[in-house]
């Protein structure tokens, strides 16, 4: 197909005495055009549109209303913590060949800190990644719909740390969508 394009382009009559384009110039033009193609999966409409449609309901600022506190039996695995806010932005980030959204999770215990995370949503659940290893053997958060404007979530364990948790030994939480004009979290 490219060869046919080059031949048609070379057969055109030159205008105003200019020389026909060489094959090298045409290849340089084609390389330049291909360089303008999306280099990130987040710029490809075939990837970003389904991701946006599936993730849109989870996007927003969620305030944790009720949560379990999880204290691990081995103090070397992590401290007791309390999650206060989950912010799921719609700014994209490309990680390898994946396109994910940026976000943050806010803790008040053991330290008041905000962690940068990535996330995506599918119809059944949203998954939040990016939990630092120094906070404990956790991989992230799993979010599911609880009602029209609230989520239920659970902390996901990272199997790379070799933690064998008994069934049901996870910290769960319930979060509501923060209303517009509500005060910022403390």
Coordinates of N, CA, C and O in Angstrom, one line a residue:
X1 N 0.8 -1.2 0.0 CA 0.0 0.0 0.0 C 0.9 1.3 0.0 O 0.6 2.2 -0.7
X2 N 1.9 1.3 0.8 CA 2.8 2.4 0.9 C 3.5 2.6 -0.5 O 3.7 3.7 -1.0
X3 N 3.9 1.5 -1.1 CA 4.6 1.5 -2.4 C 3.7 2.2 -3.4 O 4.2 3.0 -4.2
X4 N 2.4 1.8 -3.5 CA 1.5 2.4 -4.4 C 1.4 3.9 -4.2 O 1.3 4.7 -5.1
X5 N 1.3 4.3 -2.9 CA 1.2 5.7 -2.6 C 2.5 6.5 -3.1 O 2.4 7.5 -3.7
X6 N 3.7 5.9 -2.9 CA 4.9 6.5 -3.3 C 4.9 6.6 -4.9 O 5.2 7.7 -5.4
X7 N 4.5 5.6 -5.6 CA 4.5 5.7 -7.1 C 3.5 6.7 -7.5 O 3.8 7.5 -8.5
X8 N 2.3 6.8 -7.0 CA 1.3 7.8 -7.4 C 1.9 9.2 -7.1 O 1.7 10.1 -7.9
X9 N 2.5 9.4 -6.0 CA 3.1 10.6 -5.6 C 4.2 11.1 -6.5 O 4.3 12.2 -6.9
X10 N 5.0 10.1 -7.0 CA 6.1 10.4 -7.9 C 5.6 10.7 -9.3 O 6.3 11.5 -10.0
X11 N 4.5 10.1 -9.7 CA 4.0 10.3 -11.1 C 3.4 11.7 -11.3 O 3.2 12.1 -12.4
X12 N 3.0 12.4 -10.2 CA 2.4 13.7 -10.4 C 3.4 14.6 -11.0 O 4.6 14.6 -10.8
X13 N 2.8 15.5 -11.9 CA 3.6 16.4 -12.6 C 4.2 17.5 -11.6 O 3.4 18.0 -10.8
X14 N 5.4 17.8 -11.7 CA 6.0 18.8 -10.9 C 5.4 20.2 -11.2 O 5.1 20.4 -12.4
X15 N 5.2 21.0 -10.2 CA 4.7 22.3 -10.5 C 5.8 23.4 -10.5 O 6.7 23.3 -9.7
X16 N 5.7 24.3 -11.4 CA 6.6 25.5 -11.5 C 8.1 25.1 -11.6 O 8.9 25.6 -10.9
X17 N 8.4 24.0 -12.3 CA 9.7 23.7 -12.5 C 10.4 22.9 -11.3 O 11.6 22.7 -11.4
X18 N 9.7 22.5 -10.3 CA 10.3 21.8 -9.2 C 10.6 20.4 -9.6 O 9.9 19.9 -10.5
X19 N 11.5 19.7 -9.0 CA 11.8 18.3 -9.3 C 10.9 17.4 -8.6 O 10.4 17.7 -7.5
X20 N 10.6 16.2 -9.2 CA 9.8 15.2 -8.5 C 10.5 14.8 -7.2 O 11.7 14.8 -7.1
X21 N 9.7 14.4 -6.2 CA 10.2 14.1 -4.9 C 10.9 12.7 -5.0 O 10.5 11.8 -5.7
X22 N 12.1 12.6 -4.3 CA 12.8 11.3 -4.3 C 12.1 10.4 -3.3 O 11.4 10.8 -2.4
X23 N 12.5 9.1 -3.5 CA 11.9 8.1 -2.6 C 12.4 8.4 -1.1 O 11.7 8.2 -0.2
X24 N 13.6 8.9 -1.0 CA 14.2 9.2 0.3 C 13.4 10.3 1.0 O 13.1 10.3 2.2
X25 N 13.0 11.4 0.2 CA 12.2 12.4 0.8 C 10.8 11.9 1.2 O 10.3 12.3 2.2
X26 N 10.2 11.0 0.4 CA 8.9 10.4 0.7 C 9.0 9.6 2.0 O 8.1 9.6 2.8
X27 N 10.1 8.8 2.1 CA 10.2 8.0 3.3 C 10.4 8.9 4.5 O 9.9 8.6 5.6
X28 N 11.1 10.0 4.4 CA 11.3 10.9 5.5 C 10.0 11.5 5.9 O 9.7 11.7 7.1
X29 N 9.1 11.8 4.9 CA 7.8 12.4 5.2 C 6.9 11.3 5.9 O 6.3 11.7 6.9
X30 N 7.0 10.1 5.4 CA 6.2 9.0 6.1 C 6.7 8.8 7.5 O 5.9 8.6 8.4
X31 N 8.0 8.8 7.8 CA 8.5 8.7 9.1 C 8.1 9.8 10.0 O 7.7 9.6 11.2
X32 N 8.1 11.0 9.5 CA 7.6 12.2 10.2 C 6.2 12.1 10.6 O 5.8 12.3 11.7
X33 N 5.3 11.6 9.6 CA 3.9 11.4 9.9 C 3.7 10.3 11.0 O 2.9 10.5 11.9
X34 N 4.4 9.2 10.9 CA 4.3 8.2 11.8 C 4.8 8.6 13.2 O 4.3 8.1 14.2
X35 N 5.7 9.5 13.3 CA 6.2 10.0 14.6 C 5.1 10.8 15.3 O 5.1 10.9 16.5
X36 N 4.2 11.3 14.6 CA 3.1 12.0 15.2 C 2.0 11.1 15.7 O 1.0 11.6 16.3
X37 N 2.1 9.9 15.4 CA 1.0 8.9 15.9 C 1.1 8.8 17.4 O 2.1 9.1 18.0
X38 N 0.0 8.4 18.1 CA 0.0 8.3 19.5 C 1.1 7.4 20.0 O 1.3 6.3 19.6
X39 N 2.0 7.9 20.9 CA 3.1 7.1 21.5 C 2.7 6.5 22.8 O 3.3 5.7 23.3
X40 N 1.6 7.0 23.4 CA 1.1 6.5 24.7 C -0.2 5.8 24.5 O -1.0 6.3 23.7
X41 N -0.5 4.7 25.2 CA -1.8 4.1 25.1 C -2.9 5.0 25.5 O -4.0 4.8 25.1
X42 N -2.6 6.0 26.3 CA -3.6 7.0 26.8 C -4.1 7.9 25.7 O -5.1 8.6 25.8
X43 N -3.3 8.0 24.6 CA -3.7 8.9 23.5 C -4.4 8.1 22.4 O -4.9 8.7 21.4
X44 N -4.6 6.8 22.6 CA -5.3 6.0 21.6 C -6.8 6.0 22.0 O -7.2 5.5 23.0
X45 N -7.6 6.4 21.0 CA -9.0 6.4 21.3 C -9.6 5.1 21.6 O -10.6 4.9 22.3
X46 N -9.0 4.0 21.0 CA -9.5 2.7 21.1 C -9.3 2.2 22.6 O -10.0 1.3 23.1
X47 N -8.4 2.8 23.3 CA -8.1 2.4 24.7 C -8.8 3.4 25.7 O -9.4 2.9 26.6
X48 N -8.7 4.6 25.4 CA -9.1 5.6 26.4 C -10.6 5.7 26.5 O -11.2 5.9 27.6
X49 N -11.3 5.6 25.4 CA -12.8 5.7 25.4 C -13.5 4.7 26.3 O -14.3 5.0 27.1
X50 N -13.2 3.4 26.1 CA -13.8 2.4 27.0 C -13.3 2.6 28.4 O -14.2 2.4 29.3
X51 N -12.1 2.9 28.6 CA -11.6 3.1 30.0 C -12.4 4.3 30.7 O -12.8 4.1 31.8
X52 N -12.5 5.3 29.9 CA -13.3 6.5 30.5 C -14.7 6.1 30.8 O -15.2 6.5 31.8
X53 N -15.4 5.4 29.9 CA -16.8 5.1 30.1 C -17.0 4.2 31.3 O -17.9 4.3 32.1
X54 N -16.0 3.2 31.5 CA -16.2 2.3 32.6 C -15.7 2.9 33.9 O -16.2 2.5 35.0
X55 N -14.8 3.8 33.9 CA -14.2 4.4 35.1 C -15.0 5.6 35.6 O -14.9 6.0 36.8
X56 N -15.7 6.3 34.7 CA -16.4 7.6 35.1 C -17.2 7.5 36.4 O -17.1 8.4 37.2
X57 N -18.0 6.5 36.6 CA -18.8 6.5 37.8 C -18.0 6.5 39.1 O -18.4 7.0 40.1
X58 N -16.8 6.0 39.1 CA -15.9 5.9 40.3 C -15.1 7.2 40.5 O -14.7 7.4 41.6
X59 N -15.0 8.0 39.5 CA -14.2 9.3 39.6 C -14.8 10.2 40.6 O -16.1 10.3 40.7
X60 N -14.0 10.9 41.4 CA -14.5 11.9 42.3 C -13.8 11.8 43.6 O -12.8 11.1 43.8
X61 N -14.3 12.6 44.6 CA -13.7 12.6 45.9 C -14.6 11.9 46.9 O -15.8 12.2 47.0
X62 N -14.1 10.8 47.5 CA -14.9 10.0 48.3 C -14.3 10.1 49.8 O -13.1 10.0 50.0
X63 N -15.2 10.4 50.7 CA -14.9 10.5 52.1 C -15.3 9.3 52.9 O -16.4 8.8 52.8
X64 N -14.3 8.7 53.5 CA -14.6 7.4 54.3 C -15.4 7.8 55.5 O -15.0 8.6 56.4
X65 N -16.6 7.2 55.6 CA -17.5 7.4 56.7 C -17.3 6.4 57.8 O -17.5 6.8 59.0
X66 N -17.1 5.2 57.4 CA -16.9 4.2 58.5 C -15.9 3.2 57.9 O -15.9 2.8 56.8
X67 N -15.0 2.7 58.9 CA -14.0 1.8 58.4 C -13.6 0.9 59.6 O -13.7 1.3 60.7
X68 N -13.1 -0.3 59.2 CA -12.4 -1.1 60.2 C -11.0 -0.6 60.4 O -10.4 -0.1 59.4
X69 N -10.4 -0.8 61.5 CA -9.0 -0.6 61.7 C -8.3 -1.9 61.6 O -8.9 -2.9 62.2
X70 N -7.2 -2.0 61.0 CA -6.5 -3.3 60.8 C -5.2 -3.2 61.5 O -4.4 -2.3 61.2
X71 N -5.0 -4.0 62.5 CA -3.7 -4.1 63.2 C -3.2 -5.5 62.9 O -3.8 -6.5 63.2
X72 N -2.0 -5.5 62.3 CA -1.4 -6.8 61.9 C -0.7 -7.4 63.1 O -0.1 -6.7 63.9
X73 N -0.8 -8.7 63.2 CA -0.2 -9.4 64.4 C 1.4 -9.2 64.4 O 1.9 -9.2 65.5
X74 N 2.0 -9.1 63.3 CA 3.4 -8.9 63.2 C 3.7 -7.5 63.0 O 3.5 -6.9 62.0
X75 N 4.3 -6.8 64.0 CA 4.6 -5.3 63.9 C 5.5 -5.0 62.8 O 5.6 -3.8 62.4
X76 N 6.3 -5.9 62.3 CA 7.2 -5.6 61.2 C 6.5 -5.5 59.9 O 7.1 -5.0 58.9
X77 N 5.3 -5.9 59.8 CA 4.5 -5.9 58.5 C 3.8 -4.5 58.3 O 3.4 -4.2 57.2
X78 N 3.7 -3.7 59.3 CA 3.0 -2.4 59.1 C 2.3 -2.0 60.4 O 2.1 -2.7 61.4
X79 N 2.0 -0.7 60.4 CA 1.3 -0.1 61.6 C -0.2 -0.1 61.4 O -0.7 -0.3 60.3
X80 N -0.9 0.1 62.5 CA -2.3 0.4 62.4 C -2.6 1.6 61.6 O -1.8 2.6 61.6
X81 N -3.6 1.7 60.8 CA -3.8 2.8 59.9 C -5.3 3.1 59.8 O -6.2 2.3 60.2
X82 N -5.6 4.4 59.4 CA -7.0 4.8 59.2 C -7.0 5.6 57.9 O -6.4 6.6 57.8
X83 N -7.8 5.1 57.0 CA -8.0 5.8 55.7 C -9.1 6.8 55.9 O -10.2 6.5 56.5
X84 N -8.9 8.0 55.4 CA -10.0 9.1 55.5 C -10.6 9.5 54.2 O -11.8 9.8 54.2
X85 N -9.8 9.6 53.1 CA -10.3 10.0 51.8 C -9.7 9.3 50.7 O -8.6 8.8 50.8
X86 N -10.5 9.1 49.6 CA -10.0 8.5 48.4 C -10.4 9.5 47.3 O -11.5 9.9 47.1
X87 N -9.4 10.0 46.5 CA -9.6 10.9 45.5 C -9.2 10.2 44.2 O -8.0 9.9 44.0
X88 N -10.2 10.0 43.3 CA -10.0 9.4 42.0 C -10.1 10.4 40.9 O -11.3 10.8 40.5
X89 N -9.0 10.9 40.4 CA -9.0 11.9 39.3 C -9.2 11.3 38.0 O -9.1 10.0 37.8
X90 N -9.4 12.1 37.0 CA -9.5 11.6 35.6 C -8.3 12.0 34.7 O -8.4 11.9 33.5
X91 N -7.2 12.4 35.4 CA -6.0 12.6 34.6 C -5.4 11.3 34.4 O -5.3 10.4 35.3
X92 N -4.9 11.0 33.1 CA -4.4 9.7 32.8 C -2.9 9.7 33.0 O -2.2 10.7 32.9
X93 N -2.4 8.5 33.2 CA -0.9 8.2 33.2 C -0.7 6.9 32.5 O -1.5 6.0 32.6
X94 N 0.4 6.9 31.7 CA 0.7 5.7 31.0 C 1.8 4.9 31.7 O 2.9 5.5 32.1
X95 N 1.5 3.7 32.1 CA 2.5 2.8 32.8 C 2.7 1.6 31.9 O 1.8 0.7 31.8
X96 N 3.9 1.6 31.2 CA 4.1 0.5 30.3 C 3.1 0.6 29.1 O 3.0 1.7 28.5
X97 N 2.4 -0.4 28.9 CA 1.4 -0.4 27.8 C 0.0 -0.2 28.4 O -1.0 -0.4 27.7
X98 N -0.1 0.2 29.6 CA -1.4 0.4 30.3 C -1.7 1.9 30.4 O -0.8 2.7 30.7
X99 N -2.9 2.2 30.4 CA -3.4 3.6 30.6 C -4.2 3.5 31.9 O -5.2 2.8 31.9
X100 N -3.8 4.2 32.9 CA -4.5 4.3 34.2 C -4.8 5.7 34.5 O -4.3 6.7 33.9
X101 N -5.6 5.9 35.5 CA -5.9 7.3 36.0 C -5.1 7.5 37.3 O -4.7 6.6 38.0
X102 N -4.9 8.8 37.5 CA -4.2 9.2 38.8 C -5.2 9.4 39.9 O -6.4 9.7 39.6
X103 N -4.7 9.4 41.1 CA -5.5 9.6 42.2 C -4.7 9.7 43.5 O -3.5 9.8 43.4
X104 N -5.4 9.8 44.6 CA -4.6 9.8 45.9 C -5.5 9.2 47.0 O -6.7 9.1 46.9
X105 N -4.8 8.6 48.0 CA -5.5 8.1 49.2 C -4.9 8.9 50.4 O -3.7 9.1 50.4
X106 N -5.8 9.2 51.3 CA -5.4 10.1 52.5 C -5.6 9.3 53.7 O -6.6 8.7 54.0
X107 N -4.5 9.3 54.6 CA -4.6 8.6 55.8 C -4.4 9.6 57.0 O -3.8 10.7 56.8
X108 N -5.0 9.2 58.1 CA -4.8 10.1 59.3 C -4.0 9.3 60.4 O -3.4 9.9 61.2
X109 N -3.9 8.0 60.3 CA -3.1 7.2 61.2 C -2.4 6.2 60.4 O -3.0 5.6 59.4
X110 N -1.2 5.9 60.6 CA -0.3 6.3 61.7 C 0.3 7.7 61.5 O 0.6 8.3 62.5
X111 N 0.3 8.2 60.3 CA 0.7 9.5 60.0 C -0.3 10.2 59.1 O -0.9 9.5 58.3
X112 N -0.5 11.5 59.2 CA -1.3 12.2 58.3 C -0.6 12.3 57.0 O 0.4 13.1 56.9
X113 N -0.9 11.6 56.0 CA -0.2 11.7 54.7 C -1.1 11.3 53.6 O -2.2 10.6 53.7
X114 N -0.8 11.8 52.4 CA -1.5 11.6 51.2 C -0.6 10.8 50.2 O 0.5 11.3 50.0
X115 N -1.0 9.7 49.7 CA -0.2 8.9 48.8 C -0.8 9.0 47.4 O -2.0 8.9 47.2
X116 N 0.1 9.2 46.4 CA -0.3 9.2 45.0 C -0.5 7.8 44.6 O 0.3 6.9 44.9
X117 N -1.6 7.5 43.9 CA -1.9 6.2 43.4 C -2.4 6.2 42.0 O -2.6 7.3 41.4
X118 N -2.6 5.1 41.4 CA -3.2 5.0 40.1 C -4.4 4.1 40.2 O -4.5 3.3 41.2
X119 N -5.4 4.2 39.3 CA -6.6 3.4 39.4 C -7.3 3.2 38.1 O -7.0 3.9 37.1
X120 N -8.2 2.3 38.0 CA -9.1 2.1 36.9 C -10.4 1.5 37.4 O -10.5 0.9 38.5
X121 N -11.4 1.6 36.6 CA -12.7 1.0 36.9 C -13.3 0.1 35.9 O -13.0 0.3 34.7
X122 N -14.0 -0.9 36.3 CA -14.7 -1.8 35.4 C -16.1 -1.8 36.0 O -16.3 -1.3 37.1
X123 N -17.1 -2.4 35.3 CA -18.5 -2.3 35.8 C -18.6 -2.9 37.2 O -19.4 -2.4 38.0
X124 N -17.9 -4.0 37.5 CA -18.0 -4.7 38.8 C -17.3 -4.0 39.9 O -17.7 -4.1 41.1
X125 N -16.2 -3.3 39.7 CA -15.4 -2.8 40.7 C -14.4 -1.8 40.2 O -14.1 -1.7 39.0
X126 N -13.8 -1.0 41.1 CA -12.7 -0.2 40.8 C -11.5 -0.7 41.6 O -11.6 -1.2 42.7
X127 N -10.3 -0.6 41.0 CA -9.1 -1.0 41.7 C -8.1 0.1 41.8 O -7.8 0.8 40.8
X128 N -7.5 0.3 43.0 CA -6.6 1.4 43.2 C -5.2 0.7 43.6 O -5.2 -0.2 44.4
X129 N -4.2 1.2 42.9 CA -2.8 0.6 43.0 C -1.9 1.7 43.6 O -2.2 2.9 43.5
X130 N -0.7 1.3 44.1 CA 0.3 2.3 44.4 C 0.6 2.4 45.9 O 1.1 3.4 46.3
X131 N 0.2 1.4 46.7 CA 0.5 1.4 48.1 C 2.0 1.2 48.3 O 2.5 0.2 47.9
X132 N 2.7 2.1 49.0 CA 4.1 1.9 49.2 C 4.4 0.7 50.1 O 3.7 0.4 51.1
X133 N 5.5 0.0 49.8 CA 5.8 -1.3 50.6 C 6.1 -1.0 52.0 O 5.9 -1.8 52.9
X134 N 6.6 0.2 52.4 CA 7.0 0.5 53.8 C 5.8 0.7 54.7 O 5.9 0.7 55.9
X135 N 4.6 0.8 54.1 CA 3.4 0.9 54.9 C 2.8 -0.4 55.3 O 1.9 -0.5 56.1
X136 N 3.2 -1.5 54.7 CA 2.7 -2.8 55.0 C 2.5 -3.6 53.8 O 2.8 -3.2 52.6
X137 N 2.0 -4.9 54.0 CA 1.9 -5.8 52.9 C 0.7 -5.7 52.1 O -0.1 -6.6 51.9
X138 N 0.4 -4.5 51.6 CA -0.8 -4.2 50.9 C -0.6 -3.9 49.4 O 0.4 -3.3 49.1
X139 N -1.5 -4.3 48.6 CA -1.4 -4.0 47.2 C -2.3 -2.8 46.8 O -2.0 -2.2 45.8
X140 N -3.3 -2.5 47.5 CA -4.2 -1.4 47.1 C -5.5 -1.6 47.7 O -5.7 -2.2 48.7
X141 N -6.5 -1.0 46.9 CA -7.9 -1.0 47.4 C -8.8 -1.6 46.3 O -8.5 -1.4 45.1
X142 N -9.8 -2.3 46.7 CA -10.9 -2.8 45.8 C -12.1 -2.1 46.2 O -12.5 -2.1 47.3
X143 N -12.8 -1.4 45.2 CA -14.0 -0.6 45.5 C -15.2 -1.2 44.7 O -15.1 -1.6 43.6
X144 N -16.3 -1.3 45.4 CA -17.6 -1.8 44.8 C -18.7 -0.8 45.2 O -18.6 -0.1 46.2
X145 N -19.7 -0.8 44.3 CA -20.8 0.1 44.6 C -21.6 -0.4 45.9 O -21.9 -1.6 45.9
X146 N -21.9 0.5 46.8 CA -22.7 0.1 47.9 C -24.1 0.6 47.7 O -25.1 0.0 48.1
X147 N -24.3 1.8 47.2 CA -25.5 2.4 46.8 C -25.3 3.5 45.8 O -24.1 3.6 45.3
X148 N -26.3 4.3 45.4 CA -26.1 5.2 44.3 C -25.0 6.2 44.5 O -24.3 6.6 43.6
X149 N -24.7 6.6 45.8 CA -23.6 7.6 46.0 C -22.6 7.2 47.0 O -22.0 8.0 47.7
X150 N -22.4 5.9 47.2 CA -21.4 5.4 48.1 C -20.8 4.1 47.7 O -21.3 3.4 46.8
X151 N -19.6 3.9 48.2 CA -18.7 2.8 47.8 C -18.4 1.9 49.1 O -18.3 2.5 50.2
X152 N -18.2 0.7 48.9 CA -17.7 -0.2 49.9 C -16.4 -0.7 49.3 O -16.2 -0.9 48.1
X153 N -15.4 -0.7 50.2 CA -14.1 -1.1 49.8 C -13.4 -2.0 50.7 O -13.8 -2.2 51.9
X154 N -12.3 -2.6 50.3 CA -11.5 -3.5 51.1 C -10.0 -3.3 50.7 O -9.7 -3.0 49.6
X155 N -9.2 -3.5 51.7 CA -7.7 -3.4 51.5 C -7.3 -4.8 50.8 O -7.7 -5.8 51.3
X156 N -6.5 -4.7 49.8 CA -6.0 -5.9 49.1 C -4.6 -6.2 49.7 O -3.7 -5.3 49.8
X157 N -4.3 -7.5 50.0 CA -3.0 -7.9 50.4 C -2.1 -8.2 49.2 O -2.6 -8.6 48.2
X158 N -0.8 -7.9 49.4 CA 0.2 -8.2 48.4 C 0.8 -9.5 48.6 O 1.5 -9.7 49.7
X159 N 0.6 -10.5 47.8 CA 1.1 -11.8 48.0 C 2.6 -11.9 48.0 O 3.2 -12.9 48.5
X160 N 3.3 -10.9 47.4 CA 4.7 -10.9 47.4 C 5.3 -10.9 48.8 O 6.5 -11.2 49.0
X161 N 4.6 -10.4 49.8 CA 5.1 -10.3 51.1 C 4.9 -11.6 51.9 O 5.3 -11.7 53.0
X162 N 4.2 -12.6 51.3 CA 4.0 -13.8 52.0 C 3.0 -13.8 53.1 O 3.1 -14.7 54.0
X163 N 2.1 -12.8 53.2 CA 1.2 -12.8 54.2 C 0.0 -13.8 54.0 O -0.5 -13.8 52.9
X164 N -0.2 -14.6 55.0 CA -1.3 -15.5 54.9 C -2.4 -15.0 55.9 O -2.3 -15.3 57.1
X165 N -3.4 -14.3 55.3 CA -4.4 -13.8 56.2 C -5.6 -14.8 56.2 O -5.9 -15.4 55.3
X166 N -6.2 -14.9 57.4 CA -7.3 -15.7 57.5 C -8.5 -15.1 56.8 O -8.5 -13.9 56.7
X167 N -9.4 -15.9 56.3 CA -10.6 -15.3 55.6 C -11.3 -14.3 56.4 O -11.5 -14.5 57.6
X168 N -11.6 -13.2 55.8 CA -12.3 -12.2 56.5 C -11.5 -11.2 57.3 O -11.9 -10.2 57.8
X169 N -10.1 -11.5 57.3 CA -9.2 -10.6 58.0 C -8.8 -9.5 57.1 O -7.6 -9.5 56.7
X170 N -9.6 -8.6 56.8 CA -9.2 -7.4 56.0 C -9.9 -6.2 56.6 O -10.9 -6.3 57.3
X171 N -9.4 -5.1 56.2 CA -10.0 -3.8 56.7 C -11.0 -3.4 55.6 O -10.6 -3.2 54.4
X172 N -12.2 -3.3 56.0 CA -13.3 -2.8 55.0 C -13.6 -1.4 55.4 O -13.4 -0.9 56.5
X173 N -14.2 -0.7 54.4 CA -14.6 0.7 54.6 C -15.8 1.0 53.7 O -16.0 0.4 52.7
X174 N -16.5 2.1 54.1 CA -17.6 2.6 53.4 C -17.4 4.1 53.2 O -17.0 4.8 54.1
X175 N -17.5 4.5 51.9 CA -17.2 5.9 51.6 C -18.4 6.5 50.8 O -19.0 5.9 50.0
X176 N -18.6 7.8 51.1 CA -19.6 8.6 50.4 C -19.0 9.6 49.5 O -17.9 10.1 49.8
X177 N -19.7 10.0 48.4 CA -19.2 11.0 47.5 C -19.2 12.3 48.3 O -20.3 12.7 48.8
X178 N -18.1 13.1 48.3 CA -18.1 14.4 48.9 C -18.9 15.3 48.0 O -18.7 15.5 46.8
X179 N -19.8 16.1 48.7 CA -20.6 17.0 47.9 C -19.8 18.3 47.6 O -18.9 18.6 48.3
X180 N -20.3 18.9 46.5 CA -19.6 20.1 46.1 C -19.8 21.2 47.1 O -20.9 21.4 47.7
X181 N -18.8 21.9 47.5 CA -18.8 22.9 48.5 C -18.6 22.4 49.9 O -18.6 23.2 50.8
X182 N -18.4 21.1 50.1 CA -18.2 20.6 51.4 C -16.8 21.0 51.8 O -15.9 21.2 51.0
X183 N -16.5 21.1 53.1 CA -15.2 21.5 53.6 C -14.1 20.4 53.2 O -14.5 19.3 53.1
X184 N -12.9 20.9 53.0 CA -11.8 20.0 52.7 C -11.6 19.1 53.9 O -11.8 19.5 55.0
X185 N -11.0 17.9 53.6 CA -10.7 17.0 54.7 C -9.6 17.6 55.7 O -8.8 18.4 55.3
X186 N -9.7 17.2 57.0 CA -8.8 17.7 57.9 C -7.5 16.9 57.9 O -7.4 15.9 57.6

